[in-house]
Amino acid sequence: MTASRTPPVVPGLRVEQADAEIWRTVETWAAAAGHNPGVGDFQHAWELDPAGCLIGLLHDQPATAVSIINYDDGYAHLGSYFTAHPDPDPGLRTATMNAALAHAQDRTIGADAAPDDVEYYWQAGFITTWRTLHFTGPVPGRIPNPHIACTPPTNADRAQMAALDAECFQADRHPFALAFTSGPERYTRVASDRSGRVRGYGLLRPARHGYRIGPLYADASDIAATLFDALCEIARGLDADSVTIDVPDTNRSARDLAESRGLSHLAETIRMYRPGRLPVRPTADKLIYGLTSLNAG
């Protein structure tokens, strides 16, 4: 299937901005398709860039959805494409995706493509870079390292957390990074040194099945492991039966951590970029032990 810049004619289809209520419904489509998004993740995307949360209405009924978040003048991130029903007309996808690409204008666009979709993205001008490995399994029973303190973030920590996220992402997204780690049922832990410098932080949040960990950033593998174990300790206290984390294959230490905690590599996606007016900003891959969200990057 070829993704053209000219949307195909699909009788009865119009693609428009989704309102908040219908966008919450899209999260149920994701679950039905076998995804396991964090509860509330889709709402964070909508609040950040509602004009990029698009719904395809076929004869006035919701049929397709895709999100694309314009983070700044140079970078946008394309979220997953979902449908109300399995195996829709391929033209629906192309029309919906082209509306998303138009929203990004001349920005560089990042996306996490399922292996079966890579050719589709190639034809839309994307290039492959690295893999994201999806690990899941029973909540590990390890106790956090007592020599590394993991605490809820203070107001003084938050600016450093946002700066750390900016090192690990293709755009500076301070408001989103802080909002994503706040709110009900979102458990954030920070590891700092004696001078108050944040060396890493991680988030635990409920998902459709079990709990998700991510983001997880750290400047050393022992810091990452202690944060991971601290978040798992919280998950056990919440009677969680499983945890999931998305790990970039560019950081071997991140993969080692997931495997050492007994998690299984069950699936993967491919990080792809469509070049825009500005080049993709390099990220500090060695700091990334868990991605924030496949829908938001």
PDB file of C-alpha atoms in Angstrom:
ATOM      1  CA  MET A   1       0.000   0.000   0.000  1.00  0.00           C
ATOM      2  CA  THR A   2       1.417   3.372  -1.007  1.00  0.00           C
ATOM      3  CA  ALA A   3       1.070   6.429   1.216  1.00  0.00           C
ATOM      4  CA  SER A   4       0.620   9.360  -1.152  1.00  0.00           C
ATOM      5  CA  ARG A   5       0.646  13.039  -0.295  1.00  0.00           C
ATOM      6  CA  THR A   6      -2.707  13.443  -2.039  1.00  0.00           C
ATOM      7  CA  PRO A   7      -5.435  11.891   0.110  1.00  0.00           C
ATOM      8  CA  PRO A   8      -7.414   9.241  -1.765  1.00  0.00           C
ATOM      9  CA  VAL A   9     -11.084   9.807  -2.333  1.00  0.00           C
ATOM     10  CA  VAL A  10     -12.980   7.724   0.218  1.00  0.00           C
ATOM     11  CA  PRO A  11     -16.713   8.308  -0.141  1.00  0.00           C
ATOM     12  CA  GLY A  12     -18.274   9.406   3.120  1.00  0.00           C
ATOM     13  CA  LEU A  13     -14.973   9.995   4.962  1.00  0.00           C
ATOM     14  CA  ARG A  14     -13.878  13.190   6.641  1.00  0.00           C
ATOM     15  CA  VAL A  15     -10.892  13.582   8.953  1.00  0.00           C
ATOM     16  CA  GLU A  16     -11.112  16.202  11.673  1.00  0.00           C
ATOM     17  CA  GLN A  17      -9.913  17.079  15.154  1.00  0.00           C
ATOM     18  CA  ALA A  18     -11.231  14.730  17.807  1.00  0.00           C
ATOM     19  CA  ASP A  19     -12.921  16.135  20.860  1.00  0.00           C
ATOM     20  CA  ALA A  20     -11.841  14.978  24.303  1.00  0.00           C
ATOM     21  CA  GLU A  21     -14.714  12.535  24.738  1.00  0.00           C
ATOM     22  CA  ILE A  22     -14.220  10.675  21.479  1.00  0.00           C
ATOM     23  CA  TRP A  23     -10.458  10.663  21.994  1.00  0.00           C
ATOM     24  CA  ARG A  24     -10.930   8.697  25.201  1.00  0.00           C
ATOM     25  CA  THR A  25     -12.773   6.112  23.111  1.00  0.00           C
ATOM     26  CA  VAL A  26      -9.706   5.712  20.901  1.00  0.00           C
ATOM     27  CA  GLU A  27      -7.833   4.321  23.897  1.00  0.00           C
ATOM     28  CA  THR A  28     -10.290   1.408  23.919  1.00  0.00           C
ATOM     29  CA  TRP A  29      -9.555   0.813  20.223  1.00  0.00           C
ATOM     30  CA  ALA A  30      -5.863   0.558  21.080  1.00  0.00           C
ATOM     31  CA  ALA A  31      -6.601  -2.042  23.745  1.00  0.00           C
ATOM     32  CA  ALA A  32      -8.785  -4.031  21.342  1.00  0.00           C
ATOM     33  CA  ALA A  33      -5.904  -4.063  18.848  1.00  0.00           C
ATOM     34  CA  GLY A  34      -3.633  -5.701  21.416  1.00  0.00           C
ATOM     35  CA  HIS A  35      -1.838  -2.575  22.619  1.00  0.00           C
ATOM     36  CA  ASN A  36      -1.471  -1.847  26.313  1.00  0.00           C
ATOM     37  CA  PRO A  37      -1.397   1.931  26.722  1.00  0.00           C
ATOM     38  CA  GLY A  38      -1.030   3.574  30.083  1.00  0.00           C
ATOM     39  CA  VAL A  39      -4.343   4.784  31.458  1.00  0.00           C
ATOM     40  CA  GLY A  40      -4.613   8.483  30.636  1.00  0.00           C
ATOM     41  CA  ASP A  41      -1.734   8.510  28.129  1.00  0.00           C
ATOM     42  CA  PHE A  42      -4.023   9.385  25.242  1.00  0.00           C
ATOM     43  CA  GLN A  43      -5.511  12.268  27.219  1.00  0.00           C
ATOM     44  CA  HIS A  44      -2.045  13.753  27.770  1.00  0.00           C
ATOM     45  CA  ALA A  45      -1.480  13.718  24.011  1.00  0.00           C
ATOM     46  CA  TRP A  46      -4.820  15.419  23.407  1.00  0.00           C
ATOM     47  CA  GLU A  47      -4.138  18.130  25.981  1.00  0.00           C
ATOM     48  CA  LEU A  48      -0.726  18.885  24.471  1.00  0.00           C
ATOM     49  CA  ASP A  49      -1.824  19.170  20.828  1.00  0.00           C
ATOM     50  CA  PRO A  50      -5.575  18.659  20.360  1.00  0.00           C
ATOM     51  CA  ALA A  51      -5.384  19.743  16.708  1.00  0.00           C
ATOM     52  CA  GLY A  52      -3.099  16.762  16.081  1.00  0.00           C
ATOM     53  CA  CYS A  53      -5.529  14.204  17.544  1.00  0.00           C
ATOM     54  CA  LEU A  54      -7.487  13.238  14.445  1.00  0.00           C
ATOM     55  CA  ILE A  55     -10.584  11.134  14.001  1.00  0.00           C
ATOM     56  CA  GLY A  56     -11.754   9.720  10.685  1.00  0.00           C
ATOM     57  CA  LEU A  57     -15.541   9.792  10.436  1.00  0.00           C
ATOM     58  CA  LEU A  58     -17.013   7.446   7.858  1.00  0.00           C
ATOM     59  CA  HIS A  59     -20.622   8.409   7.170  1.00  0.00           C
ATOM     60  CA  ASP A  60     -20.449  10.364  10.458  1.00  0.00           C
ATOM     61  CA  GLN A  61     -19.379   7.303  12.466  1.00  0.00           C
ATOM     62  CA  PRO A  62     -15.899   7.096  14.106  1.00  0.00           C
ATOM     63  CA  ALA A  63     -13.779   4.749  11.992  1.00  0.00           C
ATOM     64  CA  THR A  64     -10.084   5.688  12.242  1.00  0.00           C
ATOM     65  CA  ALA A  65      -7.813   7.688  14.513  1.00  0.00           C
ATOM     66  CA  VAL A  66      -4.215   8.872  14.639  1.00  0.00           C
ATOM     67  CA  SER A  67      -2.306  11.426  16.684  1.00  0.00           C
ATOM     68  CA  ILE A  68       0.616  13.627  15.766  1.00  0.00           C
ATOM     69  CA  ILE A  69       2.077  15.938  18.393  1.00  0.00           C
ATOM     70  CA  ASN A  70       3.881  19.067  17.221  1.00  0.00           C
ATOM     71  CA  TYR A  71       6.382  19.541  20.025  1.00  0.00           C
ATOM     72  CA  ASP A  72       8.171  22.553  18.585  1.00  0.00           C
ATOM     73  CA  ASP A  73       8.943  24.171  15.223  1.00  0.00           C
ATOM     74  CA  GLY A  74      11.250  21.322  14.231  1.00  0.00           C
ATOM     75  CA  TYR A  75       9.853  18.031  15.541  1.00  0.00           C
ATOM     76  CA  ALA A  76       6.546  16.144  15.635  1.00  0.00           C
ATOM     77  CA  HIS A  77       5.808  12.615  16.829  1.00  0.00           C
ATOM     78  CA  LEU A  78       3.273  10.409  15.081  1.00  0.00           C
ATOM     79  CA  GLY A  79       1.270   8.143  17.343  1.00  0.00           C
ATOM     80  CA  SER A  80      -0.171   4.799  16.415  1.00  0.00           C
ATOM     81  CA  TYR A  81      -2.983   4.454  13.911  1.00  0.00           C
ATOM     82  CA  PHE A  82      -6.115   2.769  15.259  1.00  0.00           C
ATOM     83  CA  THR A  83      -9.466   1.717  13.847  1.00  0.00           C
ATOM     84  CA  ALA A  84     -12.906   1.100  15.281  1.00  0.00           C
ATOM     85  CA  HIS A  85     -13.137  -2.205  13.400  1.00  0.00           C
ATOM     86  CA  PRO A  86     -10.453  -4.651  12.229  1.00  0.00           C
ATOM     87  CA  ASP A  87      -9.354  -4.758   8.590  1.00  0.00           C
ATOM     88  CA  PRO A  88     -10.858  -1.516   7.299  1.00  0.00           C
ATOM     89  CA  ASP A  89     -10.562  -0.278   3.713  1.00  0.00           C
ATOM     90  CA  PRO A  90      -6.842   0.556   3.158  1.00  0.00           C
ATOM     91  CA  GLY A  91      -7.873   3.906   1.697  1.00  0.00           C
ATOM     92  CA  LEU A  92      -9.132   4.962   5.127  1.00  0.00           C
ATOM     93  CA  ARG A  93      -5.675   4.579   6.579  1.00  0.00           C
ATOM     94  CA  THR A  94      -3.953   6.514   3.822  1.00  0.00           C
ATOM     95  CA  ALA A  95      -6.408   9.398   4.023  1.00  0.00           C
ATOM     96  CA  THR A  96      -6.186   9.554   7.819  1.00  0.00           C
ATOM     97  CA  MET A  97      -2.391   9.339   7.899  1.00  0.00           C
ATOM     98  CA  ASN A  98      -2.020  12.014   5.223  1.00  0.00           C
ATOM     99  CA  ALA A  99      -4.080  14.381   7.341  1.00  0.00           C
ATOM    100  CA  ALA A 100      -1.669  13.759  10.209  1.00  0.00           C
ATOM    101  CA  LEU A 101       1.399  14.362   8.043  1.00  0.00           C
ATOM    102  CA  ALA A 102      -0.144  17.615   6.832  1.00  0.00           C
ATOM    103  CA  HIS A 103      -0.559  18.776  10.442  1.00  0.00           C
ATOM    104  CA  ALA A 104       3.203  18.380  10.981  1.00  0.00           C
ATOM    105  CA  GLN A 105       3.961  20.592   7.962  1.00  0.00           C
ATOM    106  CA  ASP A 106       7.749  20.656   7.367  1.00  0.00           C
ATOM    107  CA  ARG A 107       8.770  19.286  10.751  1.00  0.00           C
ATOM    108  CA  THR A 108      10.846  16.150  11.134  1.00  0.00           C
ATOM    109  CA  ILE A 109       8.411  13.379  12.134  1.00  0.00           C
ATOM    110  CA  GLY A 110       9.203  10.447  14.401  1.00  0.00           C
ATOM    111  CA  ALA A 111       7.097   7.285  14.612  1.00  0.00           C
ATOM    112  CA  ASP A 112       7.222   3.823  16.161  1.00  0.00           C
ATOM    113  CA  ALA A 113       6.139   1.410  13.450  1.00  0.00           C
ATOM    114  CA  ALA A 114       5.080  -2.189  13.843  1.00  0.00           C
ATOM    115  CA  PRO A 115       7.349  -4.470  11.782  1.00  0.00           C
ATOM    116  CA  ASP A 116       4.522  -5.205   9.339  1.00  0.00           C
ATOM    117  CA  ASP A 117       4.080  -1.459   8.726  1.00  0.00           C
ATOM    118  CA  VAL A 118       7.692  -0.557   7.955  1.00  0.00           C
ATOM    119  CA  GLU A 119       7.208  -0.707   4.178  1.00  0.00           C
ATOM    120  CA  TYR A 120       4.190   1.588   4.468  1.00  0.00           C
ATOM    121  CA  TYR A 121       6.292   4.166   6.314  1.00  0.00           C
ATOM    122  CA  TRP A 122       9.180   3.801   3.860  1.00  0.00           C
ATOM    123  CA  GLN A 123       6.821   4.725   1.058  1.00  0.00           C
ATOM    124  CA  ALA A 124       5.733   7.779   3.054  1.00  0.00           C
ATOM    125  CA  GLY A 125       9.360   8.964   3.227  1.00  0.00           C
ATOM    126  CA  PHE A 126      10.404   7.581   6.621  1.00  0.00           C
ATOM    127  CA  ILE A 127      13.767   5.968   7.331  1.00  0.00           C
ATOM    128  CA  THR A 128      14.523   3.293   9.934  1.00  0.00           C
ATOM    129  CA  THR A 129      16.839   3.890  12.892  1.00  0.00           C
ATOM    130  CA  TRP A 130      16.566   1.635  15.938  1.00  0.00           C
ATOM    131  CA  ARG A 131      14.230  -0.894  17.545  1.00  0.00           C
ATOM    132  CA  THR A 132      12.091  -0.519  20.646  1.00  0.00           C
ATOM    133  CA  LEU A 133      11.852  -3.771  22.588  1.00  0.00           C
ATOM    134  CA  HIS A 134       8.670  -4.361  24.561  1.00  0.00           C
ATOM    135  CA  PHE A 135       9.312  -6.278  27.778  1.00  0.00           C
ATOM    136  CA  THR A 136       6.633  -7.539  30.137  1.00  0.00           C
ATOM    137  CA  GLY A 137       6.262 -10.067  32.915  1.00  0.00           C
ATOM    138  CA  PRO A 138       5.337 -10.664  36.544  1.00  0.00           C
ATOM    139  CA  VAL A 139       6.318  -7.900  38.943  1.00  0.00           C
ATOM    140  CA  PRO A 140       9.879  -8.680  40.109  1.00  0.00           C
ATOM    141  CA  GLY A 141      10.386  -9.210  43.810  1.00  0.00           C
ATOM    142  CA  ARG A 142      13.726  -7.435  44.277  1.00  0.00           C
ATOM    143  CA  ILE A 143      14.212  -4.906  47.051  1.00  0.00           C
ATOM    144  CA  PRO A 144      15.680  -1.531  45.972  1.00  0.00           C
ATOM    145  CA  ASN A 145      19.340  -0.848  46.739  1.00  0.00           C
ATOM    146  CA  PRO A 146      19.327   0.727  50.237  1.00  0.00           C
ATOM    147  CA  HIS A 147      22.379   2.826  49.374  1.00  0.00           C
ATOM    148  CA  ILE A 148      20.554   4.781  46.667  1.00  0.00           C
ATOM    149  CA  ALA A 149      17.569   6.812  47.843  1.00  0.00           C
ATOM    150  CA  CYS A 150      14.526   6.928  45.564  1.00  0.00           C
ATOM    151  CA  THR A 151      12.011   9.543  46.654  1.00  0.00           C
ATOM    152  CA  PRO A 152       8.954  11.345  45.292  1.00  0.00           C
ATOM    153  CA  PRO A 153      10.029  14.461  43.364  1.00  0.00           C
ATOM    154  CA  THR A 154      10.207  17.816  45.087  1.00  0.00           C
ATOM    155  CA  ASN A 155       9.487  21.155  43.399  1.00  0.00           C
ATOM    156  CA  ALA A 156      13.247  21.660  43.159  1.00  0.00           C
ATOM    157  CA  ASP A 157      13.603  18.325  41.305  1.00  0.00           C
ATOM    158  CA  ARG A 158      11.065  19.063  38.583  1.00  0.00           C
ATOM    159  CA  ALA A 159      13.125  21.489  36.511  1.00  0.00           C
ATOM    160  CA  GLN A 160      15.973  18.966  36.491  1.00  0.00           C
ATOM    161  CA  MET A 161      13.568  16.179  35.495  1.00  0.00           C
ATOM    162  CA  ALA A 162      12.343  18.200  32.517  1.00  0.00           C
ATOM    163  CA  ALA A 163      15.925  18.988  31.509  1.00  0.00           C
ATOM    164  CA  LEU A 164      16.777  15.281  31.677  1.00  0.00           C
ATOM    165  CA  ASP A 165      13.791  14.473  29.470  1.00  0.00           C
ATOM    166  CA  ALA A 166      15.043  17.058  26.950  1.00  0.00           C
ATOM    167  CA  GLU A 167      18.382  15.218  26.789  1.00  0.00           C
ATOM    168  CA  CYS A 168      16.546  11.990  26.007  1.00  0.00           C
ATOM    169  CA  PHE A 169      14.053  13.277  23.456  1.00  0.00           C
ATOM    170  CA  GLN A 170      14.150  15.048  20.093  1.00  0.00           C
ATOM    171  CA  ALA A 171      12.521  18.216  21.433  1.00  0.00           C
ATOM    172  CA  ASP A 172      12.330  20.268  24.600  1.00  0.00           C
ATOM    173  CA  ARG A 173       8.911  19.369  26.022  1.00  0.00           C
ATOM    174  CA  HIS A 174       9.099  20.638  29.603  1.00  0.00           C
ATOM    175  CA  PRO A 175       5.339  21.116  30.231  1.00  0.00           C
ATOM    176  CA  PHE A 176       4.448  17.697  28.818  1.00  0.00           C
ATOM    177  CA  ALA A 177       7.273  15.901  30.660  1.00  0.00           C
ATOM    178  CA  LEU A 178       6.133  17.281  33.998  1.00  0.00           C
ATOM    179  CA  ALA A 179       2.417  16.790  33.373  1.00  0.00           C
ATOM    180  CA  PHE A 180       2.992  13.194  32.267  1.00  0.00           C
ATOM    181  CA  THR A 181       4.648  12.316  35.577  1.00  0.00           C
ATOM    182  CA  SER A 182       1.956  13.978  37.712  1.00  0.00           C
ATOM    183  CA  GLY A 183      -1.626  13.232  38.616  1.00  0.00           C
ATOM    184  CA  PRO A 184      -3.682  10.477  40.220  1.00  0.00           C
ATOM    185  CA  GLU A 185      -2.287   6.941  40.044  1.00  0.00           C
ATOM    186  CA  ARG A 186       1.024   8.148  38.599  1.00  0.00           C
ATOM    187  CA  TYR A 187       3.943   7.254  40.841  1.00  0.00           C
ATOM    188  CA  THR A 188       7.240   9.039  40.171  1.00  0.00           C
ATOM    189  CA  ARG A 189      10.523   8.382  41.932  1.00  0.00           C
ATOM    190  CA  VAL A 190      13.724  10.403  41.701  1.00  0.00           C
ATOM    191  CA  ALA A 191      17.312   9.445  42.516  1.00  0.00           C
ATOM    192  CA  SER A 192      19.502  12.386  43.516  1.00  0.00           C
ATOM    193  CA  ASP A 193      23.022  12.756  44.830  1.00  0.00           C
ATOM    194  CA  ARG A 194      23.922  14.550  48.063  1.00  0.00           C
ATOM    195  CA  SER A 195      24.166  17.898  46.302  1.00  0.00           C
ATOM    196  CA  GLY A 196      20.603  17.600  45.032  1.00  0.00           C
ATOM    197  CA  ARG A 197      21.518  16.788  41.424  1.00  0.00           C
ATOM    198  CA  VAL A 198      18.919  14.492  39.870  1.00  0.00           C
ATOM    199  CA  ARG A 199      20.683  11.445  38.467  1.00  0.00           C
ATOM    200  CA  GLY A 200      17.557   9.735  37.214  1.00  0.00           C
ATOM    201  CA  TYR A 201      13.817   9.366  37.525  1.00  0.00           C
ATOM    202  CA  GLY A 202      11.089   6.924  36.601  1.00  0.00           C
ATOM    203  CA  LEU A 203       7.316   6.725  36.399  1.00  0.00           C
ATOM    204  CA  LEU A 204       4.923   3.870  37.217  1.00  0.00           C
ATOM    205  CA  ARG A 205       1.331   4.120  35.966  1.00  0.00           C
ATOM    206  CA  PRO A 206      -1.599   1.747  35.507  1.00  0.00           C
ATOM    207  CA  ALA A 207      -2.188   0.284  32.060  1.00  0.00           C
ATOM    208  CA  ARG A 208      -5.020  -1.681  30.525  1.00  0.00           C
ATOM    209  CA  HIS A 209      -3.200  -4.780  31.775  1.00  0.00           C
ATOM    210  CA  GLY A 210      -0.919  -4.453  34.784  1.00  0.00           C
ATOM    211  CA  TYR A 211       1.316  -1.394  35.117  1.00  0.00           C
ATOM    212  CA  ARG A 212       3.740   0.386  32.809  1.00  0.00           C
ATOM    213  CA  ILE A 213       7.151   1.822  33.696  1.00  0.00           C
ATOM    214  CA  GLY A 214       8.289   4.754  31.597  1.00  0.00           C
ATOM    215  CA  PRO A 215       9.939   7.058  31.252  1.00  0.00           C
ATOM    216  CA  LEU A 216      12.949   5.640  33.048  1.00  0.00           C
ATOM    217  CA  TYR A 217      16.072   7.782  32.718  1.00  0.00           C
ATOM    218  CA  ALA A 218      19.334   7.387  34.610  1.00  0.00           C
ATOM    219  CA  ASP A 219      23.000   8.317  34.250  1.00  0.00           C
ATOM    220  CA  ALA A 220      24.230   4.912  35.482  1.00  0.00           C
ATOM    221  CA  SER A 221      22.965   1.354  35.382  1.00  0.00           C
ATOM    222  CA  ASP A 222      22.815   0.998  39.183  1.00  0.00           C
ATOM    223  CA  ILE A 223      20.682   4.136  39.414  1.00  0.00           C
ATOM    224  CA  ALA A 224      18.347   2.769  36.729  1.00  0.00           C
ATOM    225  CA  ALA A 225      18.110  -0.607  38.473  1.00  0.00           C
ATOM    226  CA  THR A 226      17.311   0.956  41.839  1.00  0.00           C
ATOM    227  CA  LEU A 227      14.624   3.188  40.336  1.00  0.00           C
ATOM    228  CA  PHE A 228      13.142   0.212  38.491  1.00  0.00           C
ATOM    229  CA  ASP A 229      13.073  -1.864  41.670  1.00  0.00           C
ATOM    230  CA  ALA A 230      11.548   1.010  43.671  1.00  0.00           C
ATOM    231  CA  LEU A 231       8.759   1.360  41.131  1.00  0.00           C
ATOM    232  CA  CYS A 232       8.174  -2.394  41.168  1.00  0.00           C
ATOM    233  CA  GLU A 233       7.948  -2.274  44.957  1.00  0.00           C
ATOM    234  CA  ILE A 234       5.124   0.248  44.561  1.00  0.00           C
ATOM    235  CA  ALA A 235       3.477  -2.002  41.963  1.00  0.00           C
ATOM    236  CA  ARG A 236       3.558  -4.946  44.370  1.00  0.00           C
ATOM    237  CA  GLY A 237       1.890  -2.782  46.999  1.00  0.00           C
ATOM    238  CA  LEU A 238      -0.849  -2.052  44.472  1.00  0.00           C
ATOM    239  CA  ASP A 239      -1.332  -5.812  43.842  1.00  0.00           C
ATOM    240  CA  ALA A 240      -0.175  -5.450  40.233  1.00  0.00           C
ATOM    241  CA  ASP A 241       0.241  -8.752  38.432  1.00  0.00           C
ATOM    242  CA  SER A 242       2.624  -7.505  35.724  1.00  0.00           C
ATOM    243  CA  VAL A 243       4.812  -4.643  34.564  1.00  0.00           C
ATOM    244  CA  THR A 244       5.710  -3.533  31.045  1.00  0.00           C
ATOM    245  CA  ILE A 245       8.568  -1.352  29.823  1.00  0.00           C
ATOM    246  CA  ASP A 246       9.623  -0.210  26.335  1.00  0.00           C
ATOM    247  CA  VAL A 247      13.396  -0.349  25.951  1.00  0.00           C
ATOM    248  CA  PRO A 248      15.491   1.145  23.122  1.00  0.00           C
ATOM    249  CA  ASP A 249      17.905  -1.425  21.704  1.00  0.00           C
ATOM    250  CA  THR A 250      20.554   1.322  21.489  1.00  0.00           C
ATOM    251  CA  ASN A 251      21.103   0.944  25.256  1.00  0.00           C
ATOM    252  CA  ARG A 252      22.325  -2.576  25.993  1.00  0.00           C
ATOM    253  CA  SER A 253      22.283  -1.863  29.744  1.00  0.00           C
ATOM    254  CA  ALA A 254      18.556  -1.161  29.543  1.00  0.00           C
ATOM    255  CA  ARG A 255      17.922  -4.495  27.874  1.00  0.00           C
ATOM    256  CA  ASP A 256      20.109  -6.252  30.444  1.00  0.00           C
ATOM    257  CA  LEU A 257      18.086  -4.653  33.256  1.00  0.00           C
ATOM    258  CA  ALA A 258      14.751  -5.845  31.868  1.00  0.00           C
ATOM    259  CA  GLU A 259      16.068  -9.360  31.306  1.00  0.00           C
ATOM    260  CA  SER A 260      17.731  -9.526  34.731  1.00  0.00           C
ATOM    261  CA  ARG A 261      14.332  -8.823  36.324  1.00  0.00           C
ATOM    262  CA  GLY A 262      12.725 -11.753  34.542  1.00  0.00           C
ATOM    263  CA  LEU A 263      10.771  -9.793  31.952  1.00  0.00           C
ATOM    264  CA  SER A 264      10.201 -11.316  28.524  1.00  0.00           C
ATOM    265  CA  HIS A 265      10.794  -9.641  25.163  1.00  0.00           C
ATOM    266  CA  LEU A 266       7.407 -10.226  23.546  1.00  0.00           C
ATOM    267  CA  ALA A 267       7.256  -7.671  20.722  1.00  0.00           C
ATOM    268  CA  GLU A 268       9.037  -4.733  19.159  1.00  0.00           C
ATOM    269  CA  THR A 269       8.518  -1.649  17.046  1.00  0.00           C
ATOM    270  CA  ILE A 270      10.863   0.243  14.757  1.00  0.00           C
ATOM    271  CA  ARG A 271      11.698   3.902  15.407  1.00  0.00           C
ATOM    272  CA  MET A 272      11.502   5.746  12.111  1.00  0.00           C
ATOM    273  CA  TYR A 273      11.915   9.377  11.047  1.00  0.00           C
ATOM    274  CA  ARG A 274      10.741  11.370   8.088  1.00  0.00           C
ATOM    275  CA  PRO A 275      13.307  14.170   7.571  1.00  0.00           C
ATOM    276  CA  GLY A 276      12.002  17.706   7.741  1.00  0.00           C
ATOM    277  CA  ARG A 277      13.354  21.211   7.589  1.00  0.00           C
ATOM    278  CA  LEU A 278      15.580  20.604  10.614  1.00  0.00           C
ATOM    279  CA  PRO A 279      17.670  17.478  11.333  1.00  0.00           C
ATOM    280  CA  VAL A 280      16.723  15.055  14.077  1.00  0.00           C
ATOM    281  CA  ARG A 281      18.253  16.259  17.318  1.00  0.00           C
ATOM    282  CA  PRO A 282      20.631  13.677  18.814  1.00  0.00           C
ATOM    283  CA  THR A 283      19.613  12.149  22.128  1.00  0.00           C
ATOM    284  CA  ALA A 284      21.599  10.767  25.044  1.00  0.00           C
ATOM    285  CA  ASP A 285      20.669   7.140  24.339  1.00  0.00           C
ATOM    286  CA  LYS A 286      22.718   5.770  27.213  1.00  0.00           C
ATOM    287  CA  LEU A 287      20.396   7.604  29.647  1.00  0.00           C
ATOM    288  CA  ILE A 288      17.212   5.991  28.288  1.00  0.00           C
ATOM    289  CA  TYR A 289      16.214   2.816  30.129  1.00  0.00           C
ATOM    290  CA  GLY A 290      12.507   3.113  29.315  1.00  0.00           C
ATOM    291  CA  LEU A 291      10.635   5.231  26.783  1.00  0.00           C
ATOM    292  CA  THR A 292       7.848   7.551  27.850  1.00  0.00           C
ATOM    293  CA  SER A 293       5.108   6.345  25.497  1.00  0.00           C
ATOM    294  CA  LEU A 294       4.884   4.943  21.977  1.00  0.00           C
ATOM    295  CA  ASN A 295       2.020   7.329  21.329  1.00  0.00           C
ATOM    296  CA  ALA A 296       3.988  10.413  22.402  1.00  0.00           C
ATOM    297  CA  GLY A 297       7.606   9.360  21.912  1.00  0.00           C
TER     298      GLY A 297
END
